[in-house]
mmCIF file of C-alpha atoms in Angstrom:
data_model
loop_
_atom_site.group_PDB
_atom_site.id
_atom_site.type_symbol
_atom_site.label_atom_id
_atom_site.label_comp_id
_atom_site.label_asym_id
_atom_site.label_seq_id
_atom_site.Cartn_x
_atom_site.Cartn_y
_atom_site.Cartn_z
ATOM 1 C CA MET J 1 0.000 0.000 0.000
ATOM 2 C CA SER J 2 2.892 2.316 0.728
ATOM 3 C CA ASP J 3 4.187 1.998 -2.858
ATOM 4 C CA ALA J 4 0.990 3.349 -4.503
ATOM 5 C CA PRO J 5 1.654 7.090 -3.969
ATOM 6 C CA ALA J 6 5.152 6.757 -5.388
ATOM 7 C CA ALA J 7 3.809 4.971 -8.412
ATOM 8 C CA ASP J 8 1.224 7.714 -8.953
ATOM 9 C CA ALA J 9 3.840 10.464 -8.592
ATOM 10 C CA ALA J 10 6.010 9.175 -11.432
ATOM 11 C CA PRO J 11 3.431 9.728 -14.205
ATOM 12 C CA LYS J 12 2.623 13.172 -12.796
ATOM 13 C CA LYS J 13 6.303 14.182 -12.964
ATOM 14 C CA LYS J 14 6.533 12.910 -16.528
ATOM 15 C CA GLY J 15 3.420 14.866 -17.394
ATOM 16 C CA LYS J 16 4.857 18.038 -15.923
ATOM 17 C CA MET J 17 8.129 17.511 -17.808
ATOM 18 C CA LYS J 18 6.216 17.123 -21.082
ATOM 19 C CA MET J 19 4.294 20.319 -20.415
ATOM 20 C CA ILE J 20 7.522 22.183 -19.638
ATOM 21 C CA VAL J 21 9.188 20.895 -22.824
ATOM 22 C CA ILE J 22 6.153 21.747 -24.941
ATOM 23 C CA GLY J 23 5.996 25.212 -23.378
ATOM 24 C CA ALA J 24 9.690 25.830 -24.065
ATOM 25 C CA VAL J 25 9.335 24.722 -27.692
ATOM 26 C CA GLY J 26 6.342 27.037 -28.091
ATOM 27 C CA VAL J 27 8.327 30.011 -26.768
ATOM 28 C CA ILE J 28 11.217 29.247 -29.145
ATOM 29 C CA VAL J 29 8.825 28.994 -32.091
ATOM 30 C CA LEU J 30 7.192 32.294 -31.170
ATOM 31 C CA LEU J 31 10.518 34.003 -30.729
ATOM 32 C CA GLY J 32 11.796 32.595 -34.013
ATOM 33 C CA GLY J 33 8.656 33.686 -35.806
ATOM 34 C CA GLY J 34 8.908 37.168 -34.332
ATOM 35 C CA VAL J 35 12.532 37.561 -35.408
ATOM 36 C CA GLY J 36 11.761 36.244 -38.881
ATOM 37 C CA ALA J 37 8.793 38.563 -39.247
ATOM 38 C CA GLY J 38 10.912 41.486 -38.107
ATOM 39 C CA LEU J 39 13.647 40.681 -40.613
ATOM 40 C CA TYR J 40 11.100 40.291 -43.398
ATOM 41 C CA ALA J 41 9.423 43.586 -42.529
ATOM 42 C CA ALA J 42 12.774 45.389 -42.457
ATOM 43 C CA GLY J 43 13.862 43.845 -45.738
ATOM 44 C CA SER J 44 10.581 44.604 -47.467
ATOM 45 C CA GLY J 45 10.554 48.211 -46.309
ATOM 46 C CA MET J 46 7.546 47.822 -44.005
ATOM 47 C CA VAL J 47 9.565 49.202 -41.124
ATOM 48 C CA GLY J 48 12.695 51.222 -40.700
ATOM 49 C CA GLY J 49 12.253 53.831 -43.403
ATOM 50 C CA GLY J 50 10.921 53.076 -46.793
ATOM 51 C CA SER J 51 12.297 50.654 -49.357
ATOM 52 C CA GLY J 52 14.852 48.984 -47.139
ATOM 53 C CA LYS J 53 17.567 50.060 -49.576
ATOM 54 C CA PRO J 54 20.444 52.171 -48.291
ATOM 55 C CA ALA J 55 20.026 55.855 -49.015
ATOM 56 C CA ALA J 56 21.971 56.919 -52.078
ATOM 57 C CA HIS J 57 24.607 59.522 -51.318
ATOM 58 C CA GLU J 58 25.027 61.843 -54.274
ATOM 59 C CA ASP J 59 28.599 62.785 -55.073
ATOM 60 C CA PRO J 60 28.909 66.506 -54.274
ATOM 61 C CA ASN J 61 31.752 66.830 -56.801
ATOM 62 C CA LYS J 62 29.699 65.505 -59.702
ATOM 63 C CA PRO J 63 28.542 68.184 -62.195
ATOM 64 C CA LYS J 64 24.897 69.170 -61.864
ATOM 65 C CA LEU J 65 22.405 69.898 -64.629
ATOM 66 C CA VAL J 66 21.536 73.606 -64.797
ATOM 67 C CA PRO J 67 17.856 74.479 -65.396
ATOM 68 C CA LYS J 68 17.267 77.137 -68.004
ATOM 69 C CA SER J 69 15.869 79.418 -65.319
ATOM 70 C CA GLU J 70 19.366 79.540 -63.808
ATOM 71 C CA GLN J 71 21.201 80.042 -67.095
ATOM 72 C CA LYS J 72 23.954 82.630 -67.110
ATOM 73 C CA HIS J 73 23.772 85.403 -69.677
ATOM 74 C CA PRO J 74 26.582 87.482 -71.149
ATOM 75 C CA GLY J 75 27.411 90.363 -68.840
ATOM 76 C CA ALA J 76 25.715 88.693 -65.874
ATOM 77 C CA GLY J 77 28.868 86.968 -64.641
ATOM 78 C CA GLY J 78 30.439 83.673 -65.563
ATOM 79 C CA GLU J 79 31.580 82.359 -68.892
ATOM 80 C CA GLY J 80 28.366 80.701 -69.942
ATOM 81 C CA GLY J 81 25.759 82.453 -72.001
ATOM 82 C CA GLU J 82 22.812 82.073 -74.227
ATOM 83 C CA GLY J 83 24.598 82.667 -77.470
ATOM 84 C CA GLY J 84 21.766 81.644 -79.720
ATOM 85 C CA GLU J 85 19.683 78.521 -79.852
ATOM 86 C CA GLY J 86 22.118 76.208 -78.117
ATOM 87 C CA GLY J 87 21.794 72.552 -78.897
ATOM 88 C CA HIS J 88 19.811 73.051 -82.109
ATOM 89 C CA GLY J 89 22.713 73.676 -84.498
ATOM 90 C CA GLY J 90 23.560 71.404 -87.379
ATOM 91 C CA GLY J 91 25.058 68.076 -86.475
ATOM 92 C CA GLU J 92 23.863 68.081 -82.924
ATOM 93 C CA ALA J 93 25.465 65.246 -81.032
ATOM 94 C CA ALA J 94 24.341 63.315 -78.024
ATOM 95 C CA ALA J 95 26.567 64.000 -75.045
ATOM 96 C CA GLU J 96 27.908 60.835 -73.487
ATOM 97 C CA GLY J 97 28.372 58.681 -76.529
ATOM 98 C CA GLY J 98 27.337 55.558 -74.736
ATOM 99 C CA GLU J 99 28.205 57.075 -71.432
ATOM 100 C CA GLY J 100 26.286 55.034 -71.658
ATOM 101 C CA GLY J 101 27.383 58.529 -70.375
ATOM 102 C CA ASP J 102 29.859 58.210 -68.768
ATOM 103 C CA SER J 103 29.736 57.824 -68.789
ATOM 104 C CA GLY J 104 26.076 55.840 -68.745
ATOM 105 C CA GLY J 105 23.375 57.685 -69.184
ATOM 106 C CA GLU J 106 26.977 58.615 -67.538
ATOM 107 C CA ALA J 107 23.623 59.840 -68.752
ATOM 108 C CA HIS J 108 25.969 61.751 -67.977
ATOM 109 C CA GLY J 109 25.167 63.861 -71.361
ATOM 110 C CA ALA J 110 22.879 66.483 -72.795
ATOM 111 C CA PRO J 111 19.195 65.710 -72.263
ATOM 112 C CA THR J 112 17.214 66.793 -75.317
ATOM 113 C CA PRO J 113 13.578 65.846 -74.646
ATOM 114 C CA GLU J 114 11.075 66.755 -77.289
ATOM 115 C CA GLY J 115 8.506 69.371 -76.455
ATOM 116 C CA HIS J 116 7.144 72.761 -77.336
ATOM 117 C CA GLY J 117 9.117 74.712 -74.742
ATOM 118 C CA GLY J 118 12.623 73.954 -76.013
ATOM 119 C CA GLU J 119 15.282 72.284 -73.945
ATOM 120 C CA PRO J 120 14.755 72.420 -70.177
ATOM 121 C CA TYR J 121 18.445 72.785 -69.397
ATOM 122 C CA ALA J 122 20.843 75.653 -69.943
ATOM 123 C CA SER J 123 23.585 75.668 -72.559
ATOM 124 C CA ASN J 124 26.884 76.529 -70.911
ATOM 125 C CA TYR J 125 29.273 77.585 -73.695
ATOM 126 C CA PHE J 126 33.047 77.705 -73.763
ATOM 127 C CA ALA J 127 35.258 78.718 -76.700
ATOM 128 C CA MET J 128 38.624 76.972 -76.856
ATOM 129 C CA GLU J 129 41.394 79.562 -77.082
ATOM 130 C CA LYS J 130 43.611 78.287 -79.897
ATOM 131 C CA GLU J 131 42.682 77.027 -83.334
ATOM 132 C CA PHE J 132 43.491 73.500 -84.480
ATOM 133 C CA THR J 133 45.532 72.801 -87.606
ATOM 134 C CA SER J 134 46.018 69.301 -88.964
ATOM 135 C CA ASN J 135 46.604 67.343 -92.163
ATOM 136 C CA LEU J 136 43.671 65.302 -93.433
ATOM 137 C CA GLN J 137 43.818 61.553 -93.865
ATOM 138 C CA ASP J 138 45.490 60.490 -97.132
ATOM 139 C CA SER J 139 45.148 63.994 -98.519
ATOM 140 C CA VAL J 140 47.303 66.920 -99.640
ATOM 141 C CA HIS J 141 44.833 69.237 -97.897
ATOM 142 C CA PHE J 142 44.960 70.391 -94.306
ATOM 143 C CA ILE J 143 42.269 71.759 -92.054
ATOM 144 C CA GLN J 144 42.240 74.664 -89.633
ATOM 145 C CA ILE J 145 39.295 75.030 -87.271
ATOM 146 C CA GLY J 146 38.235 76.950 -84.192
ATOM 147 C CA LEU J 147 36.049 75.128 -81.685
ATOM 148 C CA ALA J 148 33.547 75.991 -78.970
ATOM 149 C CA VAL J 149 31.733 73.457 -76.795
ATOM 150 C CA SER J 150 28.455 73.432 -74.903
ATOM 151 C CA THR J 151 27.259 71.518 -71.853
ATOM 152 C CA PRO J 152 23.957 71.433 -69.953
ATOM 153 C CA TYR J 153 25.946 70.991 -66.725
ATOM 154 C CA ASP J 154 27.452 73.542 -64.375
ATOM 155 C CA ASP J 155 30.931 75.088 -64.554
ATOM 156 C CA LYS J 156 32.595 71.938 -63.212
ATOM 157 C CA VAL J 157 32.560 70.487 -66.734
ATOM 158 C CA ILE J 158 34.213 73.634 -68.129
ATOM 159 C CA THR J 159 36.769 73.522 -65.297
ATOM 160 C CA ASN J 160 37.540 69.891 -66.177
ATOM 161 C CA LEU J 161 37.930 70.931 -69.810
ATOM 162 C CA LYS J 162 40.459 73.624 -68.900
ATOM 163 C CA THR J 163 42.340 71.358 -66.496
ATOM 164 C CA ASN J 164 42.833 68.735 -69.205
ATOM 165 C CA ASP J 165 43.380 71.149 -72.084
ATOM 166 C CA ILE J 166 46.615 69.549 -73.305
ATOM 167 C CA ALA J 167 45.214 66.003 -73.388
ATOM 168 C CA ILE J 168 42.021 67.192 -75.087
ATOM 169 C CA ARG J 169 43.865 69.213 -77.732
ATOM 170 C CA SER J 170 46.056 66.207 -78.523
ATOM 171 C CA ALA J 171 43.015 63.941 -78.899
ATOM 172 C CA ILE J 172 41.262 66.483 -81.143
ATOM 173 C CA LEU J 173 44.312 66.759 -83.426
ATOM 174 C CA MET J 174 44.432 62.959 -83.721
ATOM 175 C CA THR J 175 40.747 62.896 -84.629
ATOM 176 C CA LEU J 176 41.290 65.565 -87.296
ATOM 177 C CA GLY J 177 44.255 63.618 -88.674
ATOM 178 C CA ASP J 178 41.982 60.576 -89.108
ATOM 179 C CA THR J 179 39.383 62.617 -91.018
ATOM 180 C CA PRO J 180 39.066 61.913 -94.771
ATOM 181 C CA GLU J 181 38.845 64.976 -96.992
ATOM 182 C CA ASP J 182 35.388 64.114 -98.301
ATOM 183 C CA GLN J 183 34.079 64.655 -94.758
ATOM 184 C CA VAL J 184 35.056 68.322 -94.643
ATOM 185 C CA PHE J 185 33.514 69.535 -97.898
ATOM 186 C CA THR J 186 29.839 68.803 -97.181
ATOM 187 C CA GLY J 187 27.429 69.794 -94.455
ATOM 188 C CA ALA J 188 26.652 66.150 -93.662
ATOM 189 C CA GLY J 189 30.369 65.379 -93.395
ATOM 190 C CA LYS J 190 30.937 68.318 -91.039
ATOM 191 C CA ALA J 191 28.035 67.115 -88.882
ATOM 192 C CA GLN J 192 29.703 63.700 -88.623
ATOM 193 C CA LEU J 193 32.953 65.397 -87.641
ATOM 194 C CA GLN J 194 31.114 67.291 -84.902
ATOM 195 C CA LYS J 195 29.834 64.032 -83.439
ATOM 196 C CA ARG J 196 33.292 62.483 -83.556
ATOM 197 C CA LEU J 197 34.783 65.474 -81.771
ATOM 198 C CA VAL J 198 32.108 65.332 -79.050
ATOM 199 C CA ALA J 199 32.924 61.656 -78.477
ATOM 200 C CA THR J 200 36.663 62.414 -78.454
ATOM 201 C CA ILE J 201 36.392 65.182 -75.855
ATOM 202 C CA ASN J 202 34.029 63.199 -73.619
ATOM 203 C CA GLN J 203 36.292 60.162 -73.757
ATOM 204 C CA VAL J 204 39.248 62.189 -72.459
ATOM 205 C CA LEU J 205 37.136 63.797 -69.733
ATOM 206 C CA ARG J 206 35.799 60.425 -68.606
ATOM 207 C CA GLU J 207 39.291 58.980 -68.469
ATOM 208 C CA LYS J 208 40.696 61.947 -66.545
ATOM 209 C CA GLU J 209 37.748 63.063 -64.407
ATOM 210 C CA GLY J 210 35.244 60.208 -64.498
ATOM 211 C CA PHE J 211 32.613 62.367 -66.203
ATOM 212 C CA GLY J 212 32.176 63.768 -69.729
ATOM 213 C CA GLY J 213 29.238 66.163 -70.023
ATOM 214 C CA ILE J 214 29.952 67.860 -73.383
ATOM 215 C CA SER J 215 26.783 67.891 -75.494
ATOM 216 C CA ASN J 216 27.997 69.537 -78.690
ATOM 217 C CA VAL J 217 30.888 71.256 -80.426
ATOM 218 C CA TYR J 218 30.564 74.262 -82.710
ATOM 219 C CA PHE J 219 32.916 75.434 -85.447
ATOM 220 C CA THR J 220 33.878 79.061 -84.916
ATOM 221 C CA THR J 221 36.238 78.921 -87.915
ATOM 222 C CA PHE J 222 36.557 76.266 -90.596
ATOM 223 C CA VAL J 223 39.199 76.457 -93.326
ATOM 224 C CA VAL J 224 40.425 73.733 -95.684
ATOM 225 C CA GLN J 225 43.467 74.402 -97.848
#
């Protein structure tokens, strides 16, 4: 008779142990589910500020597009100006040839959206100081040209152009030396040369500064002899 209580106590202890184990497993499951839900919410942007993607930090040294409302005019300070209908001249070239801009949509080039109000960005002009003289490819003729460039970006692009003047002038002379004479006697040929010069200048700027930004070149003088 004295053994009966002991026998009854054993199943009760086992029952309590099972309840404790089950309770512990339930807590772990709940905790695990809570952590998983929290991680999912954070990753999906439900909590913690938006998309869950790290905020993009814009490079403060990167040239900025200049709205037309902020365009500099001759006599108002700066070297830029509205010298005519910028960006609509013959042989207009896209700025970051593949820059893909910079390149990349280095869009990094001249945006020229279609519309009735003209281009939304300013044309910042810069005339290169010295003319360029070069022989033409497989020809007895030589060419002498003056060049100006335009950019829809701020003065940082012009500063980069001045800083790398020697490298840019060398690249332009090489481009002129690779130009066949039939490309300099027609309007269509000159337009092609403009595009090649834009690509040449932007390539040097991308290599030296990591950003091109030149949208077009303009001939200020053009002589073939």
